């Protein structure tokens, strides 16, 4: 199991807006920490284009 | 539901443990408690039920036993101990803590928005709900 310290840091600091997205993701997923999947990315990209 | 002898029953950590321990089957709760280094295996039961808090020094070992991101468990445990406001203050000082999966989500969001740093609008909330069928 990887150590927390071994994961490379974000390339640039997480913004307040991004923090809000992540907090909402946690709420909707009930803290399940869902992974990114191809399907989910497709849905996200589709929503961002609208 | 919180009662006087289960003051942490409504915390996100307690709810997460209840769900995650079930997901780990066939590994048993006793197996998990033992792997996490709890001397008394009923301690994990008490934490899961909200009768006790998760000691922060148990987080790395319990995260490994639960096969979850230690950052997620650490945030939930810290929130349980210090409260959401204190966690926010800590993150303002040390930086936002995200899991490996959440980091991937942020990178996808940046890429999908062409690095526009979009705010979370009602449309964005609807998009996230749609992704998870909520």
mmCIF file of C-alpha atoms in Angstrom:
data_model
loop_
_atom_site.group_PDB
_atom_site.id
_atom_site.type_symbol
_atom_site.label_atom_id
_atom_site.label_comp_id
_atom_site.label_asym_id
_atom_site.label_seq_id
_atom_site.Cartn_x
_atom_site.Cartn_y
_atom_site.Cartn_z
ATOM 1 C CA UNK A 1 0.000 0.000 0.000
ATOM 2 C CA UNK A 2 1.420 3.353 -1.000
ATOM 3 C CA UNK A 3 2.258 5.851 1.692
ATOM 4 C CA UNK A 4 0.493 9.172 1.613
ATOM 5 C CA UNK A 5 3.840 10.895 1.322
ATOM 6 C CA UNK A 6 4.700 8.958 -1.829
ATOM 7 C CA UNK A 7 1.906 10.454 -3.905
ATOM 8 C CA UNK A 8 3.222 13.368 -5.949
ATOM 9 C CA UNK A 9 1.753 16.727 -4.981
ATOM 10 C CA UNK A 10 -0.645 18.586 -7.226
ATOM 11 C CA UNK A 11 1.159 20.460 -9.992
ATOM 12 C CA UNK A 12 -0.334 23.710 -8.797
ATOM 13 C CA UNK A 13 -2.231 24.585 -5.652
ATOM 14 C CA UNK A 14 -5.859 23.562 -5.425
ATOM 15 C CA UNK A 15 -8.077 26.600 -5.823
ATOM 16 C CA UNK A 16 -11.121 27.488 -3.743
ATOM 17 C CA UNK A 17 -13.362 26.608 -6.698
ATOM 18 C CA UNK A 18 -11.720 23.207 -7.054
ATOM 19 C CA UNK A 19 -12.082 22.667 -3.336
ATOM 20 C CA UNK A 20 -15.821 23.292 -3.685
ATOM 21 C CA UNK A 21 -16.048 20.712 -6.481
ATOM 22 C CA UNK A 22 -14.235 18.139 -4.361
ATOM 23 C CA UNK A 23 -16.363 18.842 -1.294
ATOM 24 C CA UNK A 24 -19.483 18.344 -3.394
ATOM 25 C CA UNK A 25 -18.066 15.125 -4.848
ATOM 26 C CA UNK A 26 -17.509 13.881 -1.305
ATOM 27 C CA UNK A 27 -21.063 14.759 -0.363
ATOM 28 C CA UNK A 28 -22.655 13.094 -3.379
ATOM 29 C CA UNK A 29 -20.499 9.962 -3.100
ATOM 30 C CA UNK A 30 -20.932 9.685 0.687
ATOM 31 C CA UNK A 31 -17.154 9.829 1.115
ATOM 32 C CA UNK A 32 -16.699 6.767 -1.107
ATOM 33 C CA UNK A 33 -13.636 8.366 -2.788
ATOM 34 C CA UNK A 34 -14.784 7.273 -6.261
ATOM 35 C CA UNK A 35 -12.105 6.807 -8.895
ATOM 36 C CA UNK A 36 -12.104 8.585 -12.230
ATOM 37 C CA UNK A 37 -13.421 6.309 -14.964
ATOM 38 C CA UNK A 38 -13.691 6.853 -18.671
ATOM 39 C CA UNK A 39 -17.473 7.053 -18.500
ATOM 40 C CA UNK A 40 -17.406 9.588 -15.674
ATOM 41 C CA UNK A 41 -14.900 11.730 -17.511
ATOM 42 C CA UNK A 42 -17.066 11.641 -20.613
ATOM 43 C CA UNK A 43 -20.071 12.811 -18.597
ATOM 44 C CA UNK A 44 -18.023 15.556 -16.953
ATOM 45 C CA UNK A 45 -16.686 16.807 -20.268
ATOM 46 C CA UNK A 46 -20.154 16.765 -21.772
ATOM 47 C CA UNK A 47 -21.472 18.846 -18.879
ATOM 48 C CA UNK A 48 -18.594 21.323 -19.166
ATOM 49 C CA UNK A 49 -19.343 21.841 -22.846
ATOM 50 C CA UNK A 50 -23.004 22.752 -22.295
ATOM 51 C CA UNK B 1 -28.725 8.537 15.567
ATOM 52 C CA UNK B 2 -26.566 10.145 18.267
ATOM 53 C CA UNK B 3 -27.195 9.047 21.822
ATOM 54 C CA UNK B 4 -25.373 9.954 25.014
ATOM 55 C CA UNK B 5 -23.283 6.763 24.859
ATOM 56 C CA UNK B 6 -22.627 7.095 21.096
ATOM 57 C CA UNK B 7 -21.730 10.733 20.700
ATOM 58 C CA UNK B 8 -19.947 10.185 17.364
ATOM 59 C CA UNK B 9 -22.614 8.029 15.699
ATOM 60 C CA UNK B 10 -23.576 10.774 13.248
ATOM 61 C CA UNK B 11 -20.026 11.611 12.189
ATOM 62 C CA UNK B 12 -18.865 10.991 8.662
ATOM 63 C CA UNK B 13 -16.146 8.735 9.984
ATOM 64 C CA UNK B 14 -18.560 6.382 11.745
ATOM 65 C CA UNK B 15 -20.741 6.159 8.650
ATOM 66 C CA UNK B 16 -17.723 5.584 6.437
ATOM 67 C CA UNK B 17 -16.481 2.749 8.641
ATOM 68 C CA UNK B 18 -19.873 1.061 8.698
ATOM 69 C CA UNK B 19 -19.966 1.039 4.924
ATOM 70 C CA UNK B 20 -16.329 0.233 4.270
ATOM 71 C CA UNK B 21 -16.125 -2.665 6.722
ATOM 72 C CA UNK B 22 -19.059 -4.287 4.932
ATOM 73 C CA UNK B 23 -17.391 -3.711 1.563
ATOM 74 C CA UNK B 24 -14.251 -5.484 2.775
ATOM 75 C CA UNK B 25 -15.973 -8.836 3.142
ATOM 76 C CA UNK B 26 -14.914 -11.660 3.277
ATOM 77 C CA UNK B 27 -12.325 -9.936 5.474
ATOM 78 C CA UNK B 28 -13.942 -9.746 8.894
ATOM 79 C CA UNK B 29 -14.131 -6.802 11.249
ATOM 80 C CA UNK B 30 -11.881 -8.679 13.660
ATOM 81 C CA UNK B 31 -9.340 -9.185 10.875
ATOM 82 C CA UNK B 32 -9.415 -5.473 10.147
ATOM 83 C CA UNK B 33 -9.079 -4.539 13.809
ATOM 84 C CA UNK B 34 -6.157 -6.889 14.224
ATOM 85 C CA UNK B 35 -4.394 -5.607 11.113
ATOM 86 C CA UNK B 36 -4.938 -2.045 12.265
ATOM 87 C CA UNK B 37 -3.209 -2.813 15.531
ATOM 88 C CA UNK B 38 -6.088 -2.437 17.920
ATOM 89 C CA UNK B 39 -5.200 -4.318 21.100
ATOM 90 C CA UNK B 40 -8.866 -4.926 21.822
ATOM 91 C CA UNK B 41 -10.823 -5.716 18.662
ATOM 92 C CA UNK B 42 -14.035 -4.369 20.172
ATOM 93 C CA UNK B 43 -12.437 -0.928 19.999
ATOM 94 C CA UNK B 44 -13.126 -0.890 16.270
ATOM 95 C CA UNK B 45 -16.738 -1.808 17.015
ATOM 96 C CA UNK B 46 -17.003 1.141 19.369
ATOM 97 C CA UNK B 47 -15.531 3.506 16.803
ATOM 98 C CA UNK B 48 -17.790 2.173 14.078
ATOM 99 C CA UNK B 49 -20.848 2.609 16.264
ATOM 100 C CA UNK B 50 -19.821 6.091 17.304
ATOM 101 C CA UNK B 51 -19.137 5.339 20.936
ATOM 102 C CA UNK B 52 -15.469 6.307 20.552
ATOM 103 C CA UNK B 53 -13.398 8.466 18.253
ATOM 104 C CA UNK B 54 -10.743 7.074 15.966
ATOM 105 C CA UNK B 55 -7.338 7.941 17.437
ATOM 106 C CA UNK B 56 -5.312 9.752 14.814
ATOM 107 C CA UNK B 57 -2.293 7.520 15.368
ATOM 108 C CA UNK B 58 -4.360 4.532 14.206
ATOM 109 C CA UNK B 59 -5.206 6.123 10.860
ATOM 110 C CA UNK B 60 -2.331 4.791 8.699
ATOM 111 C CA UNK B 61 -2.719 1.197 9.838
ATOM 112 C CA UNK B 62 -6.516 1.257 9.645
ATOM 113 C CA UNK B 63 -6.411 2.809 6.172
ATOM 114 C CA UNK B 64 -4.160 -0.002 5.046
ATOM 115 C CA UNK B 65 -6.441 -2.620 6.584
ATOM 116 C CA UNK B 66 -9.479 -1.023 4.939
ATOM 117 C CA UNK B 67 -7.617 -0.580 1.642
ATOM 118 C CA UNK B 68 -8.635 3.058 1.452
ATOM 119 C CA UNK B 69 -6.720 6.264 0.886
ATOM 120 C CA UNK B 70 -5.132 7.304 4.206
ATOM 121 C CA UNK B 71 -5.806 10.935 3.393
ATOM 122 C CA UNK B 72 -9.533 10.266 3.296
ATOM 123 C CA UNK B 73 -9.499 8.484 6.644
ATOM 124 C CA UNK B 74 -7.258 11.128 8.186
ATOM 125 C CA UNK B 75 -9.597 13.938 7.161
ATOM 126 C CA UNK B 76 -12.620 12.139 8.532
ATOM 127 C CA UNK B 77 -10.819 11.355 11.791
ATOM 128 C CA UNK B 78 -9.562 14.906 12.151
ATOM 129 C CA UNK B 79 -13.033 16.248 11.502
ATOM 130 C CA UNK B 80 -14.388 13.886 14.139
ATOM 131 C CA UNK B 81 -11.820 15.072 16.659
ATOM 132 C CA UNK B 82 -11.487 18.757 15.908
ATOM 133 C CA UNK B 83 -14.547 19.655 13.877
ATOM 134 C CA UNK B 84 -14.984 20.783 10.291
ATOM 135 C CA UNK B 85 -14.047 24.385 11.058
ATOM 136 C CA UNK B 86 -10.711 23.356 12.531
ATOM 137 C CA UNK B 87 -9.997 21.096 9.572
ATOM 138 C CA UNK B 88 -10.629 24.041 7.292
ATOM 139 C CA UNK B 89 -8.203 26.157 9.291
ATOM 140 C CA UNK B 90 -5.559 23.418 9.146
ATOM 141 C CA UNK B 91 -5.965 23.164 5.392
ATOM 142 C CA UNK B 92 -5.619 26.913 5.027
ATOM 143 C CA UNK B 93 -2.276 26.629 6.782
ATOM 144 C CA UNK B 94 -0.907 23.426 5.280
ATOM 145 C CA UNK B 95 -2.805 23.240 2.000
ATOM 146 C CA UNK B 96 -5.871 21.294 0.903
ATOM 147 C CA UNK B 97 -5.592 17.563 1.487
ATOM 148 C CA UNK B 98 -7.066 15.425 -1.262
ATOM 149 C CA UNK B 99 -6.941 11.729 -1.995
ATOM 150 C CA UNK B 100 -5.258 10.235 -5.014
ATOM 151 C CA UNK B 101 -8.652 9.774 -6.684
ATOM 152 C CA UNK B 102 -9.672 13.346 -5.881
ATOM 153 C CA UNK B 103 -6.430 14.593 -7.391
ATOM 154 C CA UNK B 104 -7.328 12.760 -10.573
ATOM 155 C CA UNK B 105 -10.762 14.416 -10.528
ATOM 156 C CA UNK B 106 -9.175 17.838 -10.161
ATOM 157 C CA UNK B 107 -6.866 17.195 -13.067
ATOM 158 C CA UNK B 108 -9.784 16.042 -15.219
ATOM 159 C CA UNK B 109 -11.770 19.131 -14.210
ATOM 160 C CA UNK B 110 -8.867 21.354 -15.168
ATOM 161 C CA UNK B 111 -8.479 19.632 -18.492
ATOM 162 C CA UNK B 112 -12.221 19.581 -19.247
ATOM 163 C CA UNK B 113 -12.534 23.291 -18.436
ATOM 164 C CA UNK B 114 -9.344 24.221 -20.272
ATOM 165 C CA UNK B 115 -7.918 25.387 -16.952
ATOM 166 C CA UNK B 116 -10.599 28.042 -16.524
ATOM 167 C CA UNK B 117 -11.015 27.258 -12.794
ATOM 168 C CA UNK B 118 -14.802 27.025 -13.078
ATOM 169 C CA UNK B 119 -16.865 27.746 -10.007
ATOM 170 C CA UNK B 120 -19.289 25.112 -8.812
ATOM 171 C CA UNK B 121 -22.559 26.346 -10.240
ATOM 172 C CA UNK B 122 -25.938 24.674 -10.107
ATOM 173 C CA UNK B 123 -25.125 23.234 -13.530
ATOM 174 C CA UNK B 124 -21.919 21.797 -12.137
ATOM 175 C CA UNK B 125 -23.794 20.257 -9.218
ATOM 176 C CA UNK B 126 -26.274 18.728 -11.631
ATOM 177 C CA UNK B 127 -23.375 17.330 -13.652
ATOM 178 C CA UNK B 128 -21.837 15.660 -10.605
ATOM 179 C CA UNK B 129 -25.221 14.292 -9.563
ATOM 180 C CA UNK B 130 -25.692 12.940 -13.063
ATOM 181 C CA UNK B 131 -22.305 11.236 -12.990
ATOM 182 C CA UNK B 132 -23.272 9.333 -9.865
ATOM 183 C CA UNK B 133 -26.907 8.838 -10.673
ATOM 184 C CA UNK B 134 -28.167 10.940 -7.769
#
